[in-house]
Coordinates of C-alpha atoms in Angstrom, one line a residue:
Chain A
M212 CA 10.1 49.5 5.2
G213 CA 7.9 47.1 3.1
K214 CA 5.1 47.7 5.6
L215 CA 4.9 51.3 5.2
K216 CA 4.8 51.1 1.5
K217 CA 2.0 48.5 1.6
T218 CA -0.3 50.8 3.6
T219 CA 0.6 53.8 1.5
K220 CA -0.3 51.7 -1.5
Q221 CA -3.8 50.8 0.1
E222 CA -4.4 54.5 0.7
L223 CA -3.5 55.5 -2.9
I224 CA -5.7 52.9 -4.4
T225 CA -8.7 53.9 -2.4
C226 CA -8.2 57.7 -3.1
G227 CA -7.6 56.8 -6.8
I228 CA -10.9 55.0 -7.0
V229 CA -12.6 58.1 -5.5
V230 CA -10.9 60.5 -7.8
L231 CA -11.6 58.2 -10.8
F232 CA -15.2 58.2 -9.9
Y233 CA -15.2 62.0 -9.8
I234 CA -13.6 62.2 -13.2
V235 CA -15.9 59.7 -14.9
I236 CA -19.0 61.4 -13.4
T237 CA -17.8 64.8 -14.5
I238 CA -17.1 63.6 -18.1
L239 CA -20.6 62.0 -18.1
D240 CA -22.0 65.2 -17.0
K241 CA -20.2 67.4 -19.3
T242 CA -21.3 65.3 -22.3
G243 CA -24.9 65.3 -21.1
N244 CA -25.2 61.7 -20.3
L245 CA -26.3 62.2 -16.8
K246 CA -30.0 62.2 -15.9
S247 CA -30.9 64.9 -13.3
H248 CA -32.2 62.1 -10.9
T249 CA -28.7 60.5 -10.9
K250 CA -27.1 63.9 -10.4
G251 CA -29.1 64.3 -7.3
L252 CA -27.6 61.1 -5.9
L253 CA -24.0 62.4 -6.1
V254 CA -23.7 64.5 -3.1
P255 CA -25.5 61.9 -0.9
I256 CA -23.2 59.2 -2.1
C257 CA -20.2 61.1 -1.0
Y258 CA -21.6 62.1 2.4
Y259 CA -22.8 58.5 3.2
A260 CA -19.5 57.1 2.2
T261 CA -17.9 59.7 4.4
A262 CA -20.3 58.7 7.2
A263 CA -19.4 55.0 6.7
V264 CA -15.7 55.6 6.9
S265 CA -16.0 57.7 10.1
L266 CA -18.2 55.1 11.7
N267 CA -15.7 52.4 10.8
L268 CA -13.2 54.1 13.0
V269 CA -15.3 53.4 16.0
V270 CA -16.9 50.0 14.9
G271 CA -13.9 48.6 12.9
F272 CA -10.8 49.9 14.6
L273 CA -11.9 50.7 18.2
G274 CA -14.2 47.7 18.2
D275 CA -17.1 49.4 19.8
L276 CA -20.6 49.2 18.5
S277 CA -22.0 52.7 18.2
L278 CA -25.6 53.2 17.0
G279 CA -25.8 57.1 17.4
H280 CA -24.0 58.2 14.3
A281 CA -27.1 59.9 12.9
G282 CA -27.5 61.9 16.1
F283 CA -24.1 63.5 15.5
M284 CA -25.0 64.2 11.8
C285 CA -28.1 65.9 13.2
V286 CA -26.1 68.2 15.5
G287 CA -23.7 69.1 12.7
A288 CA -26.6 69.7 10.3
F289 CA -28.6 72.1 12.7
S290 CA -25.6 74.0 14.0
S291 CA -24.3 74.8 10.6
A292 CA -27.7 75.4 9.0
L293 CA -28.5 77.9 11.8
F294 CA -25.4 79.8 11.0
S295 CA -25.9 79.7 7.2
V296 CA -29.5 81.0 7.6
A297 CA -28.4 83.8 9.9
M298 CA -25.6 84.8 7.6
K299 CA -27.7 84.6 4.4
E300 CA -28.5 88.2 4.3
S301 CA -25.0 89.4 5.1
T302 CA -22.3 90.3 2.5
M303 CA -20.3 87.3 3.2
P304 CA -19.5 85.4 0.0
A305 CA -21.2 82.0 -0.2
G306 CA -17.9 80.0 -0.4
L307 CA -16.5 81.4 2.8
R308 CA -20.0 81.2 4.5
F309 CA -20.2 77.4 3.6
F310 CA -16.6 76.8 4.7
I311 CA -17.3 78.4 8.1
A312 CA -20.5 76.2 8.3
L313 CA -18.5 73.1 7.6
L314 CA -16.2 74.1 10.5
I315 CA -19.0 74.9 12.8
G316 CA -20.9 71.7 12.2
T317 CA -17.7 69.7 12.7
A318 CA -16.7 71.4 15.8
V319 CA -20.1 71.2 17.4
A320 CA -20.5 67.6 16.6
A321 CA -17.0 66.9 18.0
L322 CA -18.0 68.7 21.2
F323 CA -21.1 66.6 21.5
G324 CA -19.1 63.5 20.7
F325 CA -16.7 64.3 23.5
L326 CA -19.3 65.1 26.0
I327 CA -21.4 62.0 25.2
G328 CA -18.3 59.9 25.1
I329 CA -17.5 60.7 28.7
P330 CA -20.3 58.6 30.2
V331 CA -20.9 56.3 27.2
L332 CA -17.4 55.0 26.8
R333 CA -17.4 53.5 30.2
L334 CA -19.7 50.8 28.8
N335 CA -19.0 47.9 26.5
G336 CA -20.6 45.9 23.8
D337 CA -24.3 45.7 23.8
Y338 CA -24.8 48.3 26.5
L339 CA -22.7 50.9 24.6
A340 CA -24.9 50.2 21.5
I341 CA -28.1 50.8 23.3
V342 CA -26.8 54.0 25.1
T343 CA -25.5 55.5 21.9
L344 CA -28.8 54.7 20.1
A345 CA -30.6 56.5 22.9
F346 CA -28.4 59.5 22.7
G347 CA -28.9 59.7 19.0
E348 CA -32.6 59.7 19.4
I349 CA -32.6 62.1 22.2
I350 CA -30.6 64.6 20.1
K351 CA -32.8 64.2 17.1
N352 CA -36.1 64.6 19.2
I353 CA -34.9 67.6 21.0
L354 CA -33.9 69.3 17.9
A355 CA -37.3 68.4 16.5
A356 CA -39.0 70.3 19.3
I357 CA -37.0 73.5 19.5
Y358 CA -38.3 76.8 18.4
L359 CA -35.8 79.5 18.0
G360 CA -36.8 82.9 16.8
K361 CA -35.3 86.4 16.6
D362 CA -37.3 89.6 16.7
E363 CA -37.3 93.2 18.0
A364 CA -37.0 92.0 21.6
G365 CA -34.1 89.7 21.0
V366 CA -33.6 86.1 20.5
H367 CA -36.1 83.6 22.0
I368 CA -35.6 79.9 22.6
S369 CA -38.6 77.6 23.7
L370 CA -39.9 74.1 23.3
K371 CA -43.3 75.7 22.6
S372 CA -44.3 77.7 19.6
F373 CA -44.4 81.5 20.3
P374 CA -45.4 84.6 18.4
L375 CA -42.8 87.0 17.3
Q376 CA -43.1 90.7 18.1
G377 CA -42.9 93.1 15.2
E378 CA -40.4 92.4 12.5
G379 CA -38.8 89.0 13.2
K380 CA -37.8 85.6 11.9
M381 CA -38.2 82.1 13.1
L382 CA -34.8 80.3 12.8
I383 CA -35.8 76.9 14.0
N384 CA -39.4 76.3 13.8
G385 CA -40.0 73.2 15.8
A386 CA -40.9 70.2 13.7
M387 CA -40.8 72.3 10.6
G388 CA -37.1 72.8 11.2
I389 CA -35.0 75.3 9.5
Q390 CA -36.2 76.8 6.2
G391 CA -34.2 78.4 3.5
V392 CA -30.9 76.8 4.1
P393 CA -28.7 77.8 1.2
T394 CA -28.0 74.7 -1.0
D395 CA -24.2 75.1 -1.0
S396 CA -23.3 71.3 -1.0
K397 CA -21.8 70.6 -4.4
F398 CA -20.5 67.5 -5.7
L399 CA -17.0 68.7 -5.8
I400 CA -17.0 69.8 -2.2
A401 CA -18.6 66.6 -1.0
M402 CA -15.9 64.8 -2.9
L403 CA -13.2 66.9 -1.4
V404 CA -14.7 66.1 2.1
L405 CA -14.7 62.5 1.3
L406 CA -11.1 62.6 0.2
I407 CA -9.9 64.6 3.2
T408 CA -11.7 62.1 5.5
L409 CA -10.1 59.1 3.8
L410 CA -6.6 60.8 4.3
V411 CA -7.3 61.6 7.9
I412 CA -8.5 58.2 8.7
Y413 CA -5.8 56.4 6.8
H414 CA -3.1 58.6 8.3
M415 CA -4.6 58.1 11.8
V416 CA -5.0 54.4 11.6
N417 CA -1.5 53.8 10.2
S418 CA 0.2 55.6 13.1
R419 CA 0.9 55.1 16.7
T420 CA -2.6 56.4 17.4
G421 CA -4.3 53.9 15.2
R422 CA -2.2 51.1 16.6
A423 CA -3.2 52.1 20.2
I424 CA -6.8 52.3 19.1
M425 CA -6.7 48.9 17.5
S426 CA -4.8 47.4 20.5
I427 CA -7.8 48.3 22.7
R428 CA -10.0 46.3 20.3
D429 CA -7.7 43.3 20.2
N430 CA -6.9 43.1 24.0
R431 CA -7.8 45.7 26.4
I432 CA -6.0 44.1 29.4
A433 CA -2.8 43.7 27.3
A434 CA -3.0 47.3 26.1
E435 CA -3.2 48.6 29.6
S436 CA -0.2 46.4 30.6
I437 CA 2.0 48.1 28.1
G438 CA 0.9 51.5 29.2
I439 CA -1.7 52.3 26.5
D440 CA -4.2 55.1 27.9
I441 CA -7.5 53.3 27.1
T442 CA -9.8 56.2 28.0
K443 CA -7.8 58.7 26.0
Y444 CA -7.8 56.7 22.8
K445 CA -11.3 55.6 23.1
M446 CA -12.3 59.3 23.5
L447 CA -10.1 60.3 20.6
A448 CA -11.6 57.7 18.2
F449 CA -15.2 58.5 19.3
T450 CA -14.7 62.3 19.1
V451 CA -13.1 62.1 15.6
S452 CA -15.8 59.9 14.4
A453 CA -18.5 62.2 15.8
A454 CA -16.7 65.3 14.2
I455 CA -16.7 63.7 10.8
A456 CA -20.4 62.7 11.3
G457 CA -20.9 66.5 12.0
T458 CA -19.3 67.3 8.7
V459 CA -21.7 64.9 6.9
G460 CA -24.5 66.7 8.6
V461 CA -23.4 69.9 7.2
L462 CA -23.3 68.5 3.7
F463 CA -26.7 67.0 4.3
A464 CA -28.2 70.2 5.6
H465 CA -26.9 72.3 2.7
N466 CA -28.2 69.8 0.2
T467 CA -31.8 70.4 1.1
S468 CA -33.4 73.8 1.5
T469 CA -35.6 72.7 4.4
L470 CA -33.9 70.9 7.2
T471 CA -36.1 68.9 9.5
A472 CA -35.0 66.5 12.3
A473 CA -37.1 63.8 10.9
S474 CA -36.6 60.0 11.7
T475 CA -36.1 59.5 7.9
Y476 CA -32.9 61.7 8.0
F477 CA -31.6 61.4 11.4
G478 CA -33.3 58.4 13.2
Y479 CA -31.6 55.3 14.4
N480 CA -32.6 53.6 11.2
V481 CA -30.1 55.9 9.5
S482 CA -27.5 54.9 11.9
I483 CA -28.1 51.3 11.2
M484 CA -28.1 51.9 7.5
I485 CA -24.6 53.4 7.9
L486 CA -23.6 50.5 10.1
V487 CA -24.9 48.2 7.3
Y488 CA -22.5 50.0 4.9
V489 CA -19.6 49.4 7.3
V490 CA -20.3 45.8 8.0
L491 CA -21.0 44.8 4.3
G492 CA -17.9 46.7 3.2
G493 CA -15.9 44.7 5.7
I494 CA -15.4 45.8 9.3
G495 CA -12.1 47.6 9.5
S496 CA -11.9 48.0 5.7
I497 CA -11.9 51.7 4.8
R498 CA -12.2 51.0 1.1
G499 CA -14.9 48.6 1.6
S500 CA -16.9 51.2 3.4
V501 CA -16.7 53.7 0.7
I502 CA -17.6 51.2 -2.0
A503 CA -20.4 49.6 -0.1
A504 CA -21.9 53.0 1.0
A505 CA -21.8 54.2 -2.7
L506 CA -23.4 51.1 -4.2
L507 CA -25.9 50.4 -1.5
Y508 CA -27.1 54.0 -1.5
A509 CA -27.3 54.2 -5.2
L510 CA -29.0 50.8 -5.6
P511 CA -32.5 51.5 -4.3
E512 CA -32.6 54.7 -6.0
M513 CA -31.5 53.1 -9.3
L514 CA -34.3 50.4 -8.8
R515 CA -36.9 53.1 -8.9
G516 CA -36.3 53.1 -12.7
L517 CA -37.5 49.5 -13.2
G518 CA -41.1 50.4 -14.2
N519 CA -43.5 47.9 -12.6
L520 CA -40.7 46.2 -10.6
S521 CA -40.0 49.3 -8.8
N522 CA -42.7 48.5 -6.3
Y523 CA -40.6 45.7 -5.1
R524 CA -37.4 47.7 -5.0
M525 CA -37.0 47.4 -1.2
L526 CA -37.5 43.6 -1.5
I527 CA -34.9 43.4 -4.2
Y528 CA -32.7 45.6 -2.1
S529 CA -32.9 43.4 1.0
V530 CA -32.3 40.3 -1.1
I531 CA -29.1 41.8 -2.5
L532 CA -28.0 42.8 1.0
I533 CA -28.4 39.2 2.1
A534 CA -26.6 37.8 -0.9
V535 CA -23.7 40.3 -0.4
M536 CA -23.5 39.4 3.3
L537 CA -23.3 35.7 2.5
W538 CA -20.8 36.4 -0.2
N539 CA -18.6 38.4 2.2
W540 CA -18.9 36.3 5.4
A541 CA -20.4 32.8 4.9
P542 CA -17.7 30.1 5.4
A543 CA -18.5 28.3 2.3
A544 CA -18.4 31.4 0.1
R545 CA -15.2 32.4 1.6
A546 CA -13.6 29.0 1.0
W547 CA -14.9 29.1 -2.6
R548 CA -13.4 32.5 -3.2
E549 CA -10.1 31.5 -1.8
R550 CA -10.0 28.5 -4.0
V551 CA -10.9 30.5 -7.0
F552 CA -9.0 33.7 -6.5
K553 CA -6.1 32.1 -4.7
S554 CA -6.1 35.3 -2.4
K555 CA -4.3 34.4 0.8
N556 CA -6.3 36.0 3.5
K557 CA -6.8 39.4 2.1
Q558 CA -9.3 40.2 4.8
K559 CA -6.9 41.9 7.2
Q560 CA -4.4 43.3 4.8
E561 CA -6.3 46.5 4.3
S562 CA -6.6 49.0 7.1
Chain B
M153 CA 24.6 48.3 50.9
N154 CA 22.6 47.8 47.7
M155 CA 19.1 48.7 47.6
P156 CA 16.9 45.8 46.2
L157 CA 15.3 46.6 42.9
L158 CA 11.9 45.4 44.0
E159 CA 10.9 45.4 47.7
V160 CA 7.4 44.2 48.7
K161 CA 6.5 44.8 52.4
N162 CA 3.6 43.2 54.2
L163 CA 1.4 43.1 51.1
S164 CA -2.1 41.8 51.8
I165 CA -5.4 41.9 49.8
S166 CA -8.9 40.6 50.9
F167 CA -11.7 39.8 48.7
G168 CA -14.7 39.9 50.9
G169 CA -13.7 37.7 53.8
L170 CA -11.0 35.8 51.9
R171 CA -7.4 36.9 52.5
A172 CA -6.0 35.9 49.1
V173 CA -2.6 37.3 49.9
D174 CA -1.6 37.7 53.4
D175 CA 1.5 39.6 54.7
F176 CA 3.6 38.9 51.6
N177 CA 7.2 40.1 51.7
L178 CA 9.7 39.9 48.8
S179 CA 13.0 41.4 48.0
I180 CA 14.6 40.9 44.5
E181 CA 18.1 42.3 43.7
K182 CA 18.9 43.7 40.3
G183 CA 19.7 41.1 37.7
Q184 CA 18.1 38.3 39.7
L185 CA 16.1 35.5 38.2
Y186 CA 13.5 34.9 40.8
G187 CA 10.7 32.3 41.0
L188 CA 7.3 32.5 42.7
I189 CA 5.8 29.0 43.0
G190 CA 3.0 27.4 44.8
P191 CA 0.0 25.1 44.3
N192 CA -3.1 26.1 42.4
G193 CA -5.0 28.9 44.1
A194 CA -2.1 29.8 46.3
G195 CA -2.3 33.5 45.2
K196 CA 0.6 33.7 42.8
T197 CA -1.3 35.6 40.0
T198 CA -2.9 37.7 42.6
V199 CA 0.5 38.8 43.6
F200 CA 1.3 39.7 40.0
N201 CA -1.9 41.6 39.6
L202 CA -1.1 43.5 42.8
L203 CA 2.4 44.3 41.5
T204 CA 0.9 45.6 38.2
G205 CA -1.8 47.6 39.7
V206 CA -4.7 45.5 38.6
Y207 CA -5.7 45.1 42.2
K208 CA -5.2 47.7 44.9
P209 CA -3.6 46.2 48.1
T210 CA -5.5 46.3 51.3
D211 CA -2.3 46.7 53.2
G212 CA 1.4 46.9 52.5
A213 CA 3.7 48.8 50.2
I214 CA 5.5 48.1 46.9
L215 CA 8.9 49.8 46.3
L216 CA 10.6 49.7 43.0
N217 CA 14.1 51.1 43.1
G218 CA 13.2 52.6 46.5
R219 CA 10.2 54.4 45.1
N220 CA 6.8 53.7 46.5
I221 CA 4.5 52.7 43.6
T222 CA 1.8 51.2 45.8
G223 CA -1.7 52.1 44.4
H224 CA -0.4 53.2 41.0
K225 CA -2.7 52.4 38.1
T226 CA -1.7 49.7 35.7
I227 CA -0.6 52.1 32.9
E228 CA 1.4 54.1 35.4
I229 CA 3.2 51.0 36.7
N230 CA 4.2 50.2 33.1
R231 CA 5.9 53.6 32.9
D232 CA 7.4 53.1 36.4
G233 CA 9.3 50.2 34.8
I234 CA 7.4 47.0 35.3
A235 CA 6.3 44.9 32.3
R236 CA 4.5 41.6 32.3
T237 CA 3.3 38.7 30.2
F238 CA 0.2 36.7 30.8
Q239 CA -0.8 33.2 31.8
N240 CA -3.1 32.9 28.8
I241 CA -1.2 34.7 26.1
R242 CA -2.6 38.1 25.4
L243 CA -1.4 39.4 22.0
F244 CA -3.0 41.9 19.7
K245 CA -4.0 39.1 17.5
D246 CA -5.3 41.0 14.5
L247 CA -2.3 43.2 14.2
S248 CA 1.1 42.2 12.7
V249 CA 4.0 40.8 14.8
L250 CA 5.9 44.1 14.0
D251 CA 2.8 46.2 15.2
N252 CA 2.6 44.3 18.4
V253 CA 6.2 45.3 19.3
K254 CA 5.7 48.9 18.0
L255 CA 2.9 49.2 20.5
G256 CA 5.4 48.3 23.2
L257 CA 7.5 51.2 21.9
H258 CA 4.4 53.5 22.1
H259 CA 5.7 55.9 24.8
R260 CA 9.2 56.1 23.5
Y261 CA 8.3 57.6 20.3
P262 CA 5.6 60.1 21.4
Y263 CA 4.7 62.0 18.2
R264 CA 1.1 63.4 18.3
T265 CA -1.9 62.4 16.3
I266 CA -1.9 65.7 14.4
T267 CA 1.8 64.9 13.3
A268 CA 0.4 61.6 11.9
V269 CA -2.6 63.0 10.2
L270 CA -0.5 65.8 8.5
R271 CA 2.4 63.4 7.9
L272 CA 5.0 65.7 9.1
P273 CA 8.6 64.8 8.8
K274 CA 8.7 63.9 12.5
Y275 CA 6.1 61.2 11.7
F276 CA 8.4 59.4 9.2
K277 CA 11.5 59.9 11.4
Q278 CA 9.9 58.3 14.5
E279 CA 8.1 55.6 12.5
T280 CA 11.4 54.5 10.9
A281 CA 13.2 54.6 14.2
M282 CA 10.3 52.5 15.7
D283 CA 10.5 50.0 12.8
E284 CA 14.3 49.7 13.3
R285 CA 14.0 49.2 17.0
A286 CA 11.2 46.8 16.8
M287 CA 13.1 44.7 14.1
E288 CA 16.0 44.6 16.4
L289 CA 14.0 43.2 19.1
L290 CA 12.2 40.8 16.9
K291 CA 15.7 39.5 15.6
V292 CA 16.7 38.9 19.2
F293 CA 13.8 36.5 19.4
D294 CA 14.3 35.1 16.0
L295 CA 10.9 36.4 14.9
D296 CA 12.2 39.0 12.4
G297 CA 11.2 36.7 9.4
E298 CA 7.6 36.8 10.6
A299 CA 7.3 40.6 11.2
A300 CA 4.4 40.9 8.7
T301 CA 2.5 38.0 9.9
L302 CA -0.6 38.4 12.0
A303 CA 0.2 37.6 15.6
S304 CA -2.7 35.1 15.8
N305 CA -1.1 33.0 13.0
L306 CA 2.2 32.5 15.0
P307 CA 2.7 29.1 16.5
Y308 CA 2.3 28.9 20.3
G309 CA 5.9 29.0 21.2
K310 CA 6.6 32.1 19.1
Q311 CA 3.5 33.8 20.5
R312 CA 5.1 33.4 23.9
K313 CA 8.2 34.9 22.6
L314 CA 6.5 37.8 21.0
E315 CA 4.6 38.6 24.2
I316 CA 8.1 38.7 26.0
A317 CA 9.4 41.0 23.1
R318 CA 6.5 43.3 23.5
A319 CA 7.0 43.6 27.1
L320 CA 10.7 44.3 26.7
A321 CA 9.9 47.0 24.1
T322 CA 8.4 49.1 26.9
D323 CA 11.9 49.3 28.3
P324 CA 11.2 47.9 31.8
V325 CA 13.6 47.4 34.8
L326 CA 11.5 44.3 36.0
L327 CA 9.9 41.7 33.9
L328 CA 7.1 39.5 35.2
L329 CA 6.4 36.3 33.6
D330 CA 3.1 34.6 34.4
E331 CA 3.5 30.8 33.8
P332 CA 5.6 31.2 30.6
A333 CA 5.8 27.4 30.1
A334 CA 2.1 26.8 30.4
G335 CA 1.0 24.5 27.6
M336 CA 4.5 23.9 26.3
N337 CA 6.0 20.5 25.6
P338 CA 9.4 19.5 27.1
N339 CA 11.3 20.7 24.0
E340 CA 9.5 24.1 23.9
T341 CA 10.1 24.4 27.7
Q342 CA 13.8 23.9 27.2
E343 CA 14.0 26.4 24.5
L344 CA 11.9 28.9 26.7
M345 CA 14.4 28.4 29.6
D346 CA 17.3 29.4 27.2
T347 CA 15.3 32.4 26.0
I348 CA 14.7 33.6 29.6
R349 CA 18.4 33.2 30.6
F350 CA 19.3 34.9 27.4
V351 CA 16.9 37.8 28.0
R352 CA 18.3 38.3 31.6
D353 CA 21.9 38.4 30.2
K354 CA 21.3 40.3 27.0
F355 CA 19.0 43.0 28.5
D356 CA 20.6 43.0 32.0
M357 CA 17.1 42.3 33.1
T358 CA 15.6 41.4 36.5
I359 CA 13.0 38.7 36.0
L360 CA 10.2 37.5 38.4
L361 CA 8.4 34.4 37.1
I362 CA 5.4 32.3 38.2
E363 CA 5.7 28.8 37.3
H364 CA 4.3 25.3 37.8
D365 CA 7.0 23.4 35.9
M366 CA 9.4 22.3 38.5
K367 CA 12.0 21.5 36.0
L368 CA 12.1 25.0 34.6
V369 CA 12.1 26.6 38.1
G370 CA 14.8 24.4 39.3
G371 CA 16.8 25.0 36.1
I372 CA 16.8 28.7 35.9
C373 CA 15.7 30.4 39.2
E374 CA 18.2 31.6 41.6
E375 CA 15.8 32.2 44.4
L376 CA 12.3 31.1 45.2
T377 CA 9.4 32.1 47.2
V378 CA 6.7 29.4 47.8
L379 CA 3.2 30.5 48.4
N380 CA 0.5 28.5 50.0
F381 CA -3.0 29.7 50.8
G382 CA -1.9 33.2 50.4
Q383 CA 1.0 33.0 52.8
V384 CA 4.7 32.6 52.3
L385 CA 5.6 29.1 53.0
K386 CA 9.4 29.2 52.3
Q387 CA 11.8 31.6 50.8
G388 CA 15.4 31.2 49.9
A389 CA 17.9 29.6 47.4
T390 CA 16.3 27.4 44.9
K391 CA 17.9 24.2 46.0
E392 CA 17.2 24.5 49.7
V393 CA 13.5 25.5 49.0
L394 CA 12.8 22.6 46.7
S395 CA 14.2 20.0 49.1
D396 CA 12.4 21.4 52.0
P397 CA 9.9 18.8 53.4
E398 CA 7.2 21.4 54.0
V399 CA 7.3 22.5 50.4
I400 CA 7.3 19.0 49.2
K401 CA 4.2 18.4 51.4
A402 CA 2.4 21.4 50.0
Y403 CA 3.0 20.2 46.6
I404 CA 2.6 16.5 46.8
G405 CA 0.6 16.1 49.9
E406 CA 1.2 13.9 52.8

């Protein structure tokens, strides 16, 4: 069928762009043309792109505004980092350890997504946004207050700092977080995670599952009337999205040696930042999410190198955000683009 | 003796103090084209919402093929074999025409999400079968040329048809049409009448429709029930009902 071919083509183009990006970066790196500052951006670019793609499943395809994405990242980050730190001294090879950490972070975040989804998905619109935002903040704040330590007397967990008896180790040290997380996140692995996420989301969206999810977005009552189980598909989309956010959290945790549940990393502003990537990339456009996340994450970092101007980098960043938003959505800009590029309503074609 | 396909017994629902539908009885034979008419606010759509599980009846029973389906949820009712269309068209507007019909086929090709994610052979097999079946249905309604169009870009008359096609895709035994001619000009109404008759004959379908357009009702329905203020005013063969003085009074006034 022509339709199938078209969606497969979209998928191949997006994955192609990602692979091409990897090849170009690797060549630049091997020939010594990459500054270490730029190198440091590569892993975050991959995981924020992954986060944007997974959030798009809920915001773009299910049509629910979720503002708790950073909360699920936080859960994934802490659960996996805890495992990695605990296993650091063992004889387990680093590759296997990180693979298991990825699985743990994903699974724990999925569980949280499922549990939080049960009450939250009964809500719609603004209410859902507010409650997911609150859940995200609650998760982050609890993780910032937990003390978990292991000593001769066993494992202790508390919301207050406590002394360890004899030989022991603090695993989670309250607001100081988890120290000594092995930095296992490599560009290649982050890239693979992004590629796998893209394949999973594309394959899901272009299937009966994806159609059911989109039917809820388009017309809930009609979806029910043809026997679509609304609760099931809402939960599915929300859980998968949370699970991938957990994977992102794992990459995040293993990209810094000290993991803290600070607002800068896991606050609602991060959820909103990811939402900005989704909205600017085009709601419901997977490729758009990837490109927007990569560019918008790299942009303010690149602006650091502008010398005197770098003081104004957040100002420049905001102006660019507004410009992109206008370019994407303002009726006049859209009409102009259509005239110039003669593209006949490409908006909805991708997905 | 033949069992009626749909049997409704003493169906009632109250909203607060208001009895929106009161002691409603209905019996439809297989293959019938049945009309439910009545002035605005008579409770016609409420009856539909009761039949499709949107509301739970305060009293009474609904039997489909002799099976009691009273109190089933909307999604269960669809699997029981009742499909419907809506007064104000409800399509999946940002999905293609083909995808709209494929959603109707959702339960007949039940591969799992993991099958789709891993793109196992079963995925391709069932998707292809779905595409074929959906295209067949679209062809019946002369929509196959617009399979890739977004549903919201279809003209009004075709949106109506697509909604019927989607409902039929769920493989129902009873089709409920809620004011299918609403907002149509006389030409479109005429075409719609042909379509409804065609659907009945081609799919061997039983159809219950709500309508305001007397010409349409008189033209295609074999039997009618007239509702007024939530109660059955008259029930019987179309000609008799439409010439009944009480019915005329309810519609036109004194």
